[in-house]
């Protein structure tokens, strides 16, 4: 069946995967009869003809001139005209295809079939070229992590504060330093997590306010490579100062849980079974997953997720049997009020015999 997407490729991974062309405004992609076509406005047409990975690039202004009637045609009219010229009467579309546009097309006699789940199933299994692009995104991620660790190491412990550049070091200041390093390395930062103390017990808390010495601090960095659109993702948990025995025990349990996950990853293995073993291991170490006064403690998220043109994409670690080509994060964590939170995250690519780690950055608790 024909495939149709109408979206901008900065936000639609399906569009970027189909065309290899970045554009901030929605444009048209059609695959019909084995031929890939896109329709671009005049601002994008020359760049699209140079760089888009398609068979045909059509100017929307040319279609506009062929539409009979008075006034400026609406974008939907241009799309309908284009589809009629291509003799397309039905097409599969992503599940998030614009509802209003879908209704207009169906009123024009063009039937659409929304596709649940992955629109391009092949996105789940990365080629070697894609794995290299993710590796490049991870090098950008590591540049941000290196800067974060560097600033923490340079900070002075002054009572209950960390002082850097003659001011209290906060989550906001450290995040800005990390994000600036990512930009210089060619990445686009987004929602970098710098969370210490009790804040680190909330896995997606970005962090705010002063960072404290001798606290567990989670640094979770997931930038996009500005050139390719692929994401990196990495988490380290560190203490600036001296880790307590309780903090060290918790951190080492997380590290062992991550190692256990990597050891079990191979074609045909069950992600759910590995995830259950890690959760059971944490419970035996004294960190059961449970609710206390309405709040989860322990290990209450999945081991990991697919990584590629989206930061969270298929497969989910706990819902897959591994296949060669999958690129997956491995990020167990324990969140324990009174001690803090710890998470360690690296990225692996499933091979024919096991898993190849794509991350390179070292793990250390005290800095």
PDB file of N, CA, C and O in Angstrom, residues 232-296:
ATOM      1  N   UNK A 232      21.922  10.328  21.674  1.00  0.00           N
ATOM      2  CA  UNK A 232      22.738   9.620  22.648  1.00  0.00           C
ATOM      3  C   UNK A 232      21.998   9.627  23.975  1.00  0.00           C
ATOM      4  O   UNK A 232      21.062  10.392  24.176  1.00  0.00           O
ATOM      5  N   UNK A 233      22.421   8.780  24.898  1.00  0.00           N
ATOM      6  CA  UNK A 233      21.776   8.727  26.215  1.00  0.00           C
ATOM      7  C   UNK A 233      22.755   8.091  27.196  1.00  0.00           C
ATOM      8  O   UNK A 233      23.283   6.994  26.927  1.00  0.00           O
ATOM      9  N   UNK A 234      22.980   8.755  28.307  1.00  0.00           N
ATOM     10  CA  UNK A 234      23.928   8.243  29.291  1.00  0.00           C
ATOM     11  C   UNK A 234      23.616   8.821  30.666  1.00  0.00           C
ATOM     12  O   UNK A 234      23.235   9.983  30.787  1.00  0.00           O
ATOM     13  N   UNK A 235      23.760   8.003  31.686  1.00  0.00           N
ATOM     14  CA  UNK A 235      23.571   8.458  33.058  1.00  0.00           C
ATOM     15  C   UNK A 235      24.747   8.002  33.910  1.00  0.00           C
ATOM     16  O   UNK A 235      25.205   6.862  33.794  1.00  0.00           O
ATOM     17  N   UNK A 236      25.205   8.900  34.738  1.00  0.00           N
ATOM     18  CA  UNK A 236      26.171   8.579  35.784  1.00  0.00           C
ATOM     19  C   UNK A 236      25.662   9.153  37.099  1.00  0.00           C
ATOM     20  O   UNK A 236      24.982  10.186  37.128  1.00  0.00           O
ATOM     21  N   UNK A 237      25.987   8.478  38.182  1.00  0.00           N
ATOM     22  CA  UNK A 237      25.658   8.955  39.518  1.00  0.00           C
ATOM     23  C   UNK A 237      26.956   9.093  40.297  1.00  0.00           C
ATOM     24  O   UNK A 237      27.744   8.139  40.356  1.00  0.00           O
ATOM     25  N   UNK A 238      27.179  10.278  40.854  1.00  0.00           N
ATOM     26  CA  UNK A 238      28.452  10.574  41.501  1.00  0.00           C
ATOM     27  C   UNK A 238      28.222  11.280  42.826  1.00  0.00           C
ATOM     28  O   UNK A 238      27.140  11.811  43.100  1.00  0.00           O
ATOM     29  N   UNK A 239      29.260  11.280  43.640  1.00  0.00           N
ATOM     30  CA  UNK A 239      29.297  12.036  44.891  1.00  0.00           C
ATOM     31  C   UNK A 239      30.496  12.968  44.825  1.00  0.00           C
ATOM     32  O   UNK A 239      31.622  12.509  44.575  1.00  0.00           O
ATOM     33  N   UNK A 240      30.263  14.244  44.992  1.00  0.00           N
ATOM     34  CA  UNK A 240      31.397  15.177  45.130  1.00  0.00           C
ATOM     35  C   UNK A 240      31.741  15.235  46.602  1.00  0.00           C
ATOM     36  O   UNK A 240      31.056  15.852  47.407  1.00  0.00           O
ATOM     37  N   UNK A 241      32.804  14.522  46.956  1.00  0.00           N
ATOM     38  CA  UNK A 241      33.189  14.423  48.356  1.00  0.00           C
ATOM     39  C   UNK A 241      33.358  12.962  48.732  1.00  0.00           C
ATOM     40  O   UNK A 241      33.948  12.182  47.982  1.00  0.00           O
ATOM     41  N   UNK A 242      32.776  12.587  49.852  1.00  0.00           N
ATOM     42  CA  UNK A 242      32.944  11.235  50.385  1.00  0.00           C
ATOM     43  C   UNK A 242      31.609  10.523  50.419  1.00  0.00           C
ATOM     44  O   UNK A 242      30.644  11.003  51.025  1.00  0.00           O
ATOM     45  N   UNK A 243      31.526   9.372  49.771  1.00  0.00           N
ATOM     46  CA  UNK A 243      30.308   8.573  49.806  1.00  0.00           C
ATOM     47  C   UNK A 243      30.222   7.820  51.123  1.00  0.00           C
ATOM     48  O   UNK A 243      31.215   7.260  51.605  1.00  0.00           O
ATOM     49  N   UNK A 244      29.036   7.781  51.715  1.00  0.00           N
ATOM     50  CA  UNK A 244      28.829   6.982  52.919  1.00  0.00           C
ATOM     51  C   UNK A 244      28.794   5.505  52.546  1.00  0.00           C
ATOM     52  O   UNK A 244      28.657   5.146  51.370  1.00  0.00           O
ATOM     53  N   UNK A 245      28.878   4.657  53.524  1.00  0.00           N
ATOM     54  CA  UNK A 245      28.798   3.219  53.261  1.00  0.00           C
ATOM     55  C   UNK A 245      27.446   2.856  52.647  1.00  0.00           C
ATOM     56  O   UNK A 245      27.367   2.013  51.743  1.00  0.00           O
ATOM     57  N   UNK A 246      26.384   3.514  53.110  1.00  0.00           N
ATOM     58  CA  UNK A 246      25.062   3.225  52.573  1.00  0.00           C
ATOM     59  C   UNK A 246      24.957   3.662  51.113  1.00  0.00           C
ATOM     60  O   UNK A 246      24.380   2.952  50.281  1.00  0.00           O
ATOM     61  N   UNK A 247      25.512   4.820  50.799  1.00  0.00           N
ATOM     62  CA  UNK A 247      25.496   5.285  49.404  1.00  0.00           C
ATOM     63  C   UNK A 247      26.310   4.363  48.514  1.00  0.00           C
ATOM     64  O   UNK A 247      25.891   4.020  47.401  1.00  0.00           O
ATOM     65  N   UNK A 248      27.480   3.961  48.991  1.00  0.00           N
ATOM     66  CA  UNK A 248      28.344   3.091  48.195  1.00  0.00           C
ATOM     67  C   UNK A 248      27.678   1.738  47.951  1.00  0.00           C
ATOM     68  O   UNK A 248      27.731   1.193  46.841  1.00  0.00           O
ATOM     69  N   UNK A 249      27.038   1.186  48.975  1.00  0.00           N
ATOM     70  CA  UNK A 249      26.356  -0.102  48.838  1.00  0.00           C
ATOM     71  C   UNK A 249      25.249  -0.016  47.792  1.00  0.00           C
ATOM     72  O   UNK A 249      25.106  -0.898  46.933  1.00  0.00           O
ATOM     73  N   UNK A 250      24.465   1.064  47.841  1.00  0.00           N
ATOM     74  CA  UNK A 250      23.385   1.239  46.879  1.00  0.00           C
ATOM     75  C   UNK A 250      23.946   1.390  45.470  1.00  0.00           C
ATOM     76  O   UNK A 250      23.468   0.759  44.522  1.00  0.00           O
ATOM     77  N   UNK A 251      24.977   2.225  45.309  1.00  0.00           N
ATOM     78  CA  UNK A 251      25.583   2.469  43.988  1.00  0.00           C
ATOM     79  C   UNK A 251      26.157   1.177  43.407  1.00  0.00           C
ATOM     80  O   UNK A 251      25.977   0.885  42.220  1.00  0.00           O
ATOM     81  N   UNK A 252      26.848   0.391  44.235  1.00  0.00           N
ATOM     82  CA  UNK A 252      27.445  -0.855  43.755  1.00  0.00           C
ATOM     83  C   UNK A 252      26.362  -1.862  43.357  1.00  0.00           C
ATOM     84  O   UNK A 252      26.551  -2.636  42.407  1.00  0.00           O
ATOM     85  N   UNK A 253      25.231  -1.861  44.058  1.00  0.00           N
ATOM     86  CA  UNK A 253      24.129  -2.751  43.672  1.00  0.00           C
ATOM     87  C   UNK A 253      23.614  -2.384  42.287  1.00  0.00           C
ATOM     88  O   UNK A 253      23.340  -3.259  41.451  1.00  0.00           O
ATOM     89  N   UNK A 254      23.502  -1.073  42.012  1.00  0.00           N
ATOM     90  CA  UNK A 254      23.054  -0.631  40.689  1.00  0.00           C
ATOM     91  C   UNK A 254      24.064  -1.043  39.623  1.00  0.00           C
ATOM     92  O   UNK A 254      23.693  -1.527  38.548  1.00  0.00           O
ATOM     93  N   UNK A 255      25.338  -0.868  39.919  1.00  0.00           N
ATOM     94  CA  UNK A 255      26.369  -1.248  38.951  1.00  0.00           C
ATOM     95  C   UNK A 255      26.308  -2.747  38.652  1.00  0.00           C
ATOM     96  O   UNK A 255      26.394  -3.165  37.492  1.00  0.00           O
ATOM     97  N   UNK A 256      26.124  -3.569  39.691  1.00  0.00           N
ATOM     98  CA  UNK A 256      26.030  -5.016  39.479  1.00  0.00           C
ATOM     99  C   UNK A 256      24.767  -5.366  38.694  1.00  0.00           C
ATOM    100  O   UNK A 256      24.777  -6.277  37.866  1.00  0.00           O
ATOM    101  N   UNK A 257      23.674  -4.637  38.958  1.00  0.00           N
ATOM    102  CA  UNK A 257      22.444  -4.863  38.212  1.00  0.00           C
ATOM    103  C   UNK A 257      22.610  -4.549  36.732  1.00  0.00           C
ATOM    104  O   UNK A 257      22.080  -5.253  35.864  1.00  0.00           O
ATOM    105  N   UNK A 258      23.367  -3.497  36.433  1.00  0.00           N
ATOM    106  CA  UNK A 258      23.622  -3.164  35.031  1.00  0.00           C
ATOM    107  C   UNK A 258      24.497  -4.240  34.384  1.00  0.00           C
ATOM    108  O   UNK A 258      24.242  -4.670  33.251  1.00  0.00           O
ATOM    109  N   UNK A 259      25.541  -4.682  35.085  1.00  0.00           N
ATOM    110  CA  UNK A 259      26.404  -5.727  34.545  1.00  0.00           C
ATOM    111  C   UNK A 259      25.614  -7.014  34.296  1.00  0.00           C
ATOM    112  O   UNK A 259      25.811  -7.704  33.284  1.00  0.00           O
ATOM    113  N   UNK A 260      24.709  -7.341  35.218  1.00  0.00           N
ATOM    114  CA  UNK A 260      23.866  -8.526  35.073  1.00  0.00           C
ATOM    115  C   UNK A 260      23.003  -8.410  33.811  1.00  0.00           C
ATOM    116  O   UNK A 260      22.839  -9.387  33.058  1.00  0.00           O
ATOM    117  N   UNK A 261      22.485  -7.213  33.560  1.00  0.00           N
ATOM    118  CA  UNK A 261      21.655  -6.993  32.376  1.00  0.00           C
ATOM    119  C   UNK A 261      22.455  -7.211  31.105  1.00  0.00           C
ATOM    120  O   UNK A 261      22.018  -7.915  30.187  1.00  0.00           O
ATOM    121  N   UNK A 262      23.629  -6.595  31.030  1.00  0.00           N
ATOM    122  CA  UNK A 262      24.456  -6.744  29.833  1.00  0.00           C
ATOM    123  C   UNK A 262      24.834  -8.206  29.592  1.00  0.00           C
ATOM    124  O   UNK A 262      24.840  -8.669  28.448  1.00  0.00           O
ATOM    125  N   UNK A 263      25.138  -8.932  30.653  1.00  0.00           N
ATOM    126  CA  UNK A 263      25.532 -10.344  30.489  1.00  0.00           C
ATOM    127  C   UNK A 263      24.410 -11.180  29.894  1.00  0.00           C
ATOM    128  O   UNK A 263      24.659 -12.143  29.162  1.00  0.00           O
ATOM    129  N   UNK A 264      23.170 -10.824  30.180  1.00  0.00           N
ATOM    130  CA  UNK A 264      22.045 -11.626  29.704  1.00  0.00           C
ATOM    131  C   UNK A 264      21.552 -11.270  28.319  1.00  0.00           C
ATOM    132  O   UNK A 264      20.734 -11.993  27.746  1.00  0.00           O
ATOM    133  N   UNK A 265      22.051 -10.174  27.758  1.00  0.00           N
ATOM    134  CA  UNK A 265      21.513  -9.682  26.469  1.00  0.00           C
ATOM    135  C   UNK A 265      22.152 -10.421  25.302  1.00  0.00           C
ATOM    136  O   UNK A 265      23.353 -10.312  25.064  1.00  0.00           O
ATOM    137  N   UNK A 266      21.327 -11.170  24.578  1.00  0.00           N
ATOM    138  CA  UNK A 266      21.767 -11.889  23.384  1.00  0.00           C
ATOM    139  C   UNK A 266      20.530 -12.245  22.573  1.00  0.00           C
ATOM    140  O   UNK A 266      19.406 -12.222  23.100  1.00  0.00           O
ATOM    141  N   UNK A 267      20.679 -12.562  21.298  1.00  0.00           N
ATOM    142  CA  UNK A 267      19.504 -12.875  20.475  1.00  0.00           C
ATOM    143  C   UNK A 267      18.657 -13.983  21.100  1.00  0.00           C
ATOM    144  O   UNK A 267      19.172 -15.015  21.537  1.00  0.00           O
ATOM    145  N   UNK A 268      17.364 -13.744  21.152  1.00  0.00           N
ATOM    146  CA  UNK A 268      16.427 -14.725  21.678  1.00  0.00           C
ATOM    147  C   UNK A 268      16.170 -14.607  23.167  1.00  0.00           C
ATOM    148  O   UNK A 268      15.191 -15.173  23.669  1.00  0.00           O
ATOM    149  N   UNK A 269      17.023 -13.895  23.900  1.00  0.00           N
ATOM    150  CA  UNK A 269      16.832 -13.757  25.342  1.00  0.00           C
ATOM    151  C   UNK A 269      15.654 -12.841  25.627  1.00  0.00           C
ATOM    152  O   UNK A 269      15.340 -11.926  24.863  1.00  0.00           O
ATOM    153  N   UNK A 270      15.003 -13.075  26.754  1.00  0.00           N
ATOM    154  CA  UNK A 270      13.835 -12.300  27.153  1.00  0.00           C
ATOM    155  C   UNK A 270      14.248 -11.102  27.992  1.00  0.00           C
ATOM    156  O   UNK A 270      14.862 -11.266  29.060  1.00  0.00           O
ATOM    157  N   UNK A 271      13.894  -9.913  27.542  1.00  0.00           N
ATOM    158  CA  UNK A 271      14.161  -8.722  28.338  1.00  0.00           C
ATOM    159  C   UNK A 271      13.389  -8.731  29.639  1.00  0.00           C
ATOM    160  O   UNK A 271      13.897  -8.287  30.681  1.00  0.00           O
ATOM    161  N   UNK A 272      12.158  -9.248  29.614  1.00  0.00           N
ATOM    162  CA  UNK A 272      11.342  -9.304  30.823  1.00  0.00           C
ATOM    163  C   UNK A 272      12.007 -10.180  31.884  1.00  0.00           C
ATOM    164  O   UNK A 272      12.013  -9.835  33.077  1.00  0.00           O
ATOM    165  N   UNK A 273      12.577 -11.306  31.464  1.00  0.00           N
ATOM    166  CA  UNK A 273      13.226 -12.208  32.420  1.00  0.00           C
ATOM    167  C   UNK A 273      14.447 -11.542  33.050  1.00  0.00           C
ATOM    168  O   UNK A 273      14.684 -11.656  34.258  1.00  0.00           O
ATOM    169  N   UNK A 274      15.232 -10.851  32.239  1.00  0.00           N
ATOM    170  CA  UNK A 274      16.399 -10.134  32.776  1.00  0.00           C
ATOM    171  C   UNK A 274      15.946  -9.053  33.743  1.00  0.00           C
ATOM    172  O   UNK A 274      16.514  -8.881  34.837  1.00  0.00           O
ATOM    173  N   UNK A 275      14.933  -8.314  33.363  1.00  0.00           N
ATOM    174  CA  UNK A 275      14.426  -7.231  34.214  1.00  0.00           C
ATOM    175  C   UNK A 275      13.955  -7.776  35.562  1.00  0.00           C
ATOM    176  O   UNK A 275      14.230  -7.179  36.617  1.00  0.00           O
ATOM    177  N   UNK A 276      13.264  -8.911  35.539  1.00  0.00           N
ATOM    178  CA  UNK A 276      12.802  -9.531  36.786  1.00  0.00           C
ATOM    179  C   UNK A 276      13.984  -9.968  37.647  1.00  0.00           C
ATOM    180  O   UNK A 276      13.953  -9.825  38.882  1.00  0.00           O
ATOM    181  N   UNK A 277      15.020 -10.514  37.014  1.00  0.00           N
ATOM    182  CA  UNK A 277      16.195 -10.948  37.788  1.00  0.00           C
ATOM    183  C   UNK A 277      16.873  -9.761  38.461  1.00  0.00           C
ATOM    184  O   UNK A 277      17.328  -9.853  39.602  1.00  0.00           O
ATOM    185  N   UNK A 278      16.972  -8.641  37.739  1.00  0.00           N
ATOM    186  CA  UNK A 278      17.588  -7.452  38.320  1.00  0.00           C
ATOM    187  C   UNK A 278      16.767  -6.950  39.505  1.00  0.00           C
ATOM    188  O   UNK A 278      17.317  -6.634  40.565  1.00  0.00           O
ATOM    189  N   UNK A 279      15.450  -6.910  39.360  1.00  0.00           N
ATOM    190  CA  UNK A 279      14.594  -6.450  40.457  1.00  0.00           C
ATOM    191  C   UNK A 279      14.702  -7.386  41.664  1.00  0.00           C
ATOM    192  O   UNK A 279      14.761  -6.934  42.808  1.00  0.00           O
ATOM    193  N   UNK A 280      14.744  -8.696  41.407  1.00  0.00           N
ATOM    194  CA  UNK A 280      14.910  -9.665  42.501  1.00  0.00           C
ATOM    195  C   UNK A 280      16.263  -9.493  43.180  1.00  0.00           C
ATOM    196  O   UNK A 280      16.369  -9.595  44.412  1.00  0.00           O
ATOM    197  N   UNK A 281      17.311  -9.257  42.386  1.00  0.00           N
ATOM    198  CA  UNK A 281      18.644  -9.037  42.945  1.00  0.00           C
ATOM    199  C   UNK A 281      18.655  -7.814  43.858  1.00  0.00           C
ATOM    200  O   UNK A 281      19.204  -7.850  44.970  1.00  0.00           O
ATOM    201  N   UNK A 282      18.036  -6.734  43.415  1.00  0.00           N
ATOM    202  CA  UNK A 282      17.989  -5.526  44.245  1.00  0.00           C
ATOM    203  C   UNK A 282      17.248  -5.806  45.553  1.00  0.00           C
ATOM    204  O   UNK A 282      17.661  -5.335  46.623  1.00  0.00           O
ATOM    205  N   UNK A 283      16.166  -6.575  45.482  1.00  0.00           N
ATOM    206  CA  UNK A 283      15.412  -6.893  46.699  1.00  0.00           C
ATOM    207  C   UNK A 283      16.276  -7.681  47.680  1.00  0.00           C
ATOM    208  O   UNK A 283      16.268  -7.429  48.889  1.00  0.00           O
ATOM    209  N   UNK A 284      17.058  -8.636  47.160  1.00  0.00           N
ATOM    210  CA  UNK A 284      17.944  -9.427  48.027  1.00  0.00           C
ATOM    211  C   UNK A 284      19.042  -8.574  48.646  1.00  0.00           C
ATOM    212  O   UNK A 284      19.546  -8.881  49.732  1.00  0.00           O
ATOM    213  N   UNK A 285      19.405  -7.502  47.943  1.00  0.00           N
ATOM    214  CA  UNK A 285      20.407  -6.587  48.469  1.00  0.00           C
ATOM    215  C   UNK A 285      19.828  -5.622  49.499  1.00  0.00           C
ATOM    216  O   UNK A 285      20.551  -4.816  50.081  1.00  0.00           O
ATOM    217  N   UNK A 286      18.521  -5.701  49.705  1.00  0.00           N
ATOM    218  CA  UNK A 286      17.881  -4.841  50.696  1.00  0.00           C
ATOM    219  C   UNK A 286      17.095  -3.682  50.126  1.00  0.00           C
ATOM    220  O   UNK A 286      16.696  -2.770  50.871  1.00  0.00           O
ATOM    221  N   UNK A 287      16.819  -3.716  48.801  1.00  0.00           N
ATOM    222  CA  UNK A 287      16.106  -2.616  48.149  1.00  0.00           C
ATOM    223  C   UNK A 287      14.891  -3.153  47.383  1.00  0.00           C
ATOM    224  O   UNK A 287      14.859  -3.120  46.141  1.00  0.00           O
ATOM    225  N   UNK A 288      13.866  -3.631  48.088  1.00  0.00           N
ATOM    226  CA  UNK A 288      12.680  -4.124  47.383  1.00  0.00           C
ATOM    227  C   UNK A 288      11.930  -2.980  46.717  1.00  0.00           C
ATOM    228  O   UNK A 288      11.972  -1.832  47.165  1.00  0.00           O
ATOM    229  N   UNK A 289      11.253  -3.314  45.621  1.00  0.00           N
ATOM    230  CA  UNK A 289      10.404  -2.341  44.943  1.00  0.00           C
ATOM    231  C   UNK A 289       9.032  -2.395  45.580  1.00  0.00           C
ATOM    232  O   UNK A 289       8.366  -3.432  45.543  1.00  0.00           O
ATOM    233  N   UNK A 290       8.598  -1.277  46.167  1.00  0.00           N
ATOM    234  CA  UNK A 290       7.340  -1.250  46.896  1.00  0.00           C
ATOM    235  C   UNK A 290       6.834   0.185  47.013  1.00  0.00           C
ATOM    236  O   UNK A 290       7.575   1.134  46.744  1.00  0.00           O
ATOM    237  N   UNK A 291       5.579   0.308  47.434  1.00  0.00           N
ATOM    238  CA  UNK A 291       4.996   1.627  47.662  1.00  0.00           C
ATOM    239  C   UNK A 291       5.013   1.932  49.150  1.00  0.00           C
ATOM    240  O   UNK A 291       4.641   1.095  49.967  1.00  0.00           O
ATOM    241  N   UNK A 292       5.450   3.137  49.451  1.00  0.00           N
ATOM    242  CA  UNK A 292       5.448   3.608  50.841  1.00  0.00           C
ATOM    243  C   UNK A 292       4.735   4.950  50.901  1.00  0.00           C
ATOM    244  O   UNK A 292       5.194   5.919  50.294  1.00  0.00           O
ATOM    245  N   UNK A 293       3.617   4.961  51.604  1.00  0.00           N
ATOM    246  CA  UNK A 293       2.833   6.193  51.740  1.00  0.00           C
ATOM    247  C   UNK A 293       2.519   6.804  50.369  1.00  0.00           C
ATOM    248  O   UNK A 293       2.649   8.009  50.161  1.00  0.00           O
ATOM    249  N   UNK A 294       2.143   5.936  49.427  1.00  0.00           N
ATOM    250  CA  UNK A 294       1.753   6.394  48.097  1.00  0.00           C
ATOM    251  C   UNK A 294       2.894   6.692  47.154  1.00  0.00           C
ATOM    252  O   UNK A 294       2.660   7.139  46.029  1.00  0.00           O
ATOM    253  N   UNK A 295       4.130   6.409  47.555  1.00  0.00           N
ATOM    254  CA  UNK A 295       5.279   6.711  46.709  1.00  0.00           C
ATOM    255  C   UNK A 295       6.095   5.444  46.464  1.00  0.00           C
ATOM    256  O   UNK A 295       6.377   4.680  47.398  1.00  0.00           O
ATOM    257  N   UNK A 296       6.505   5.242  45.211  1.00  0.00           N
ATOM    258  CA  UNK A 296       7.324   4.081  44.886  1.00  0.00           C
ATOM    259  C   UNK A 296       8.759   4.290  45.351  1.00  0.00           C
ATOM    260  O   UNK A 296       9.312   5.379  45.243  1.00  0.00           O
TER     261      UNK A 296
END
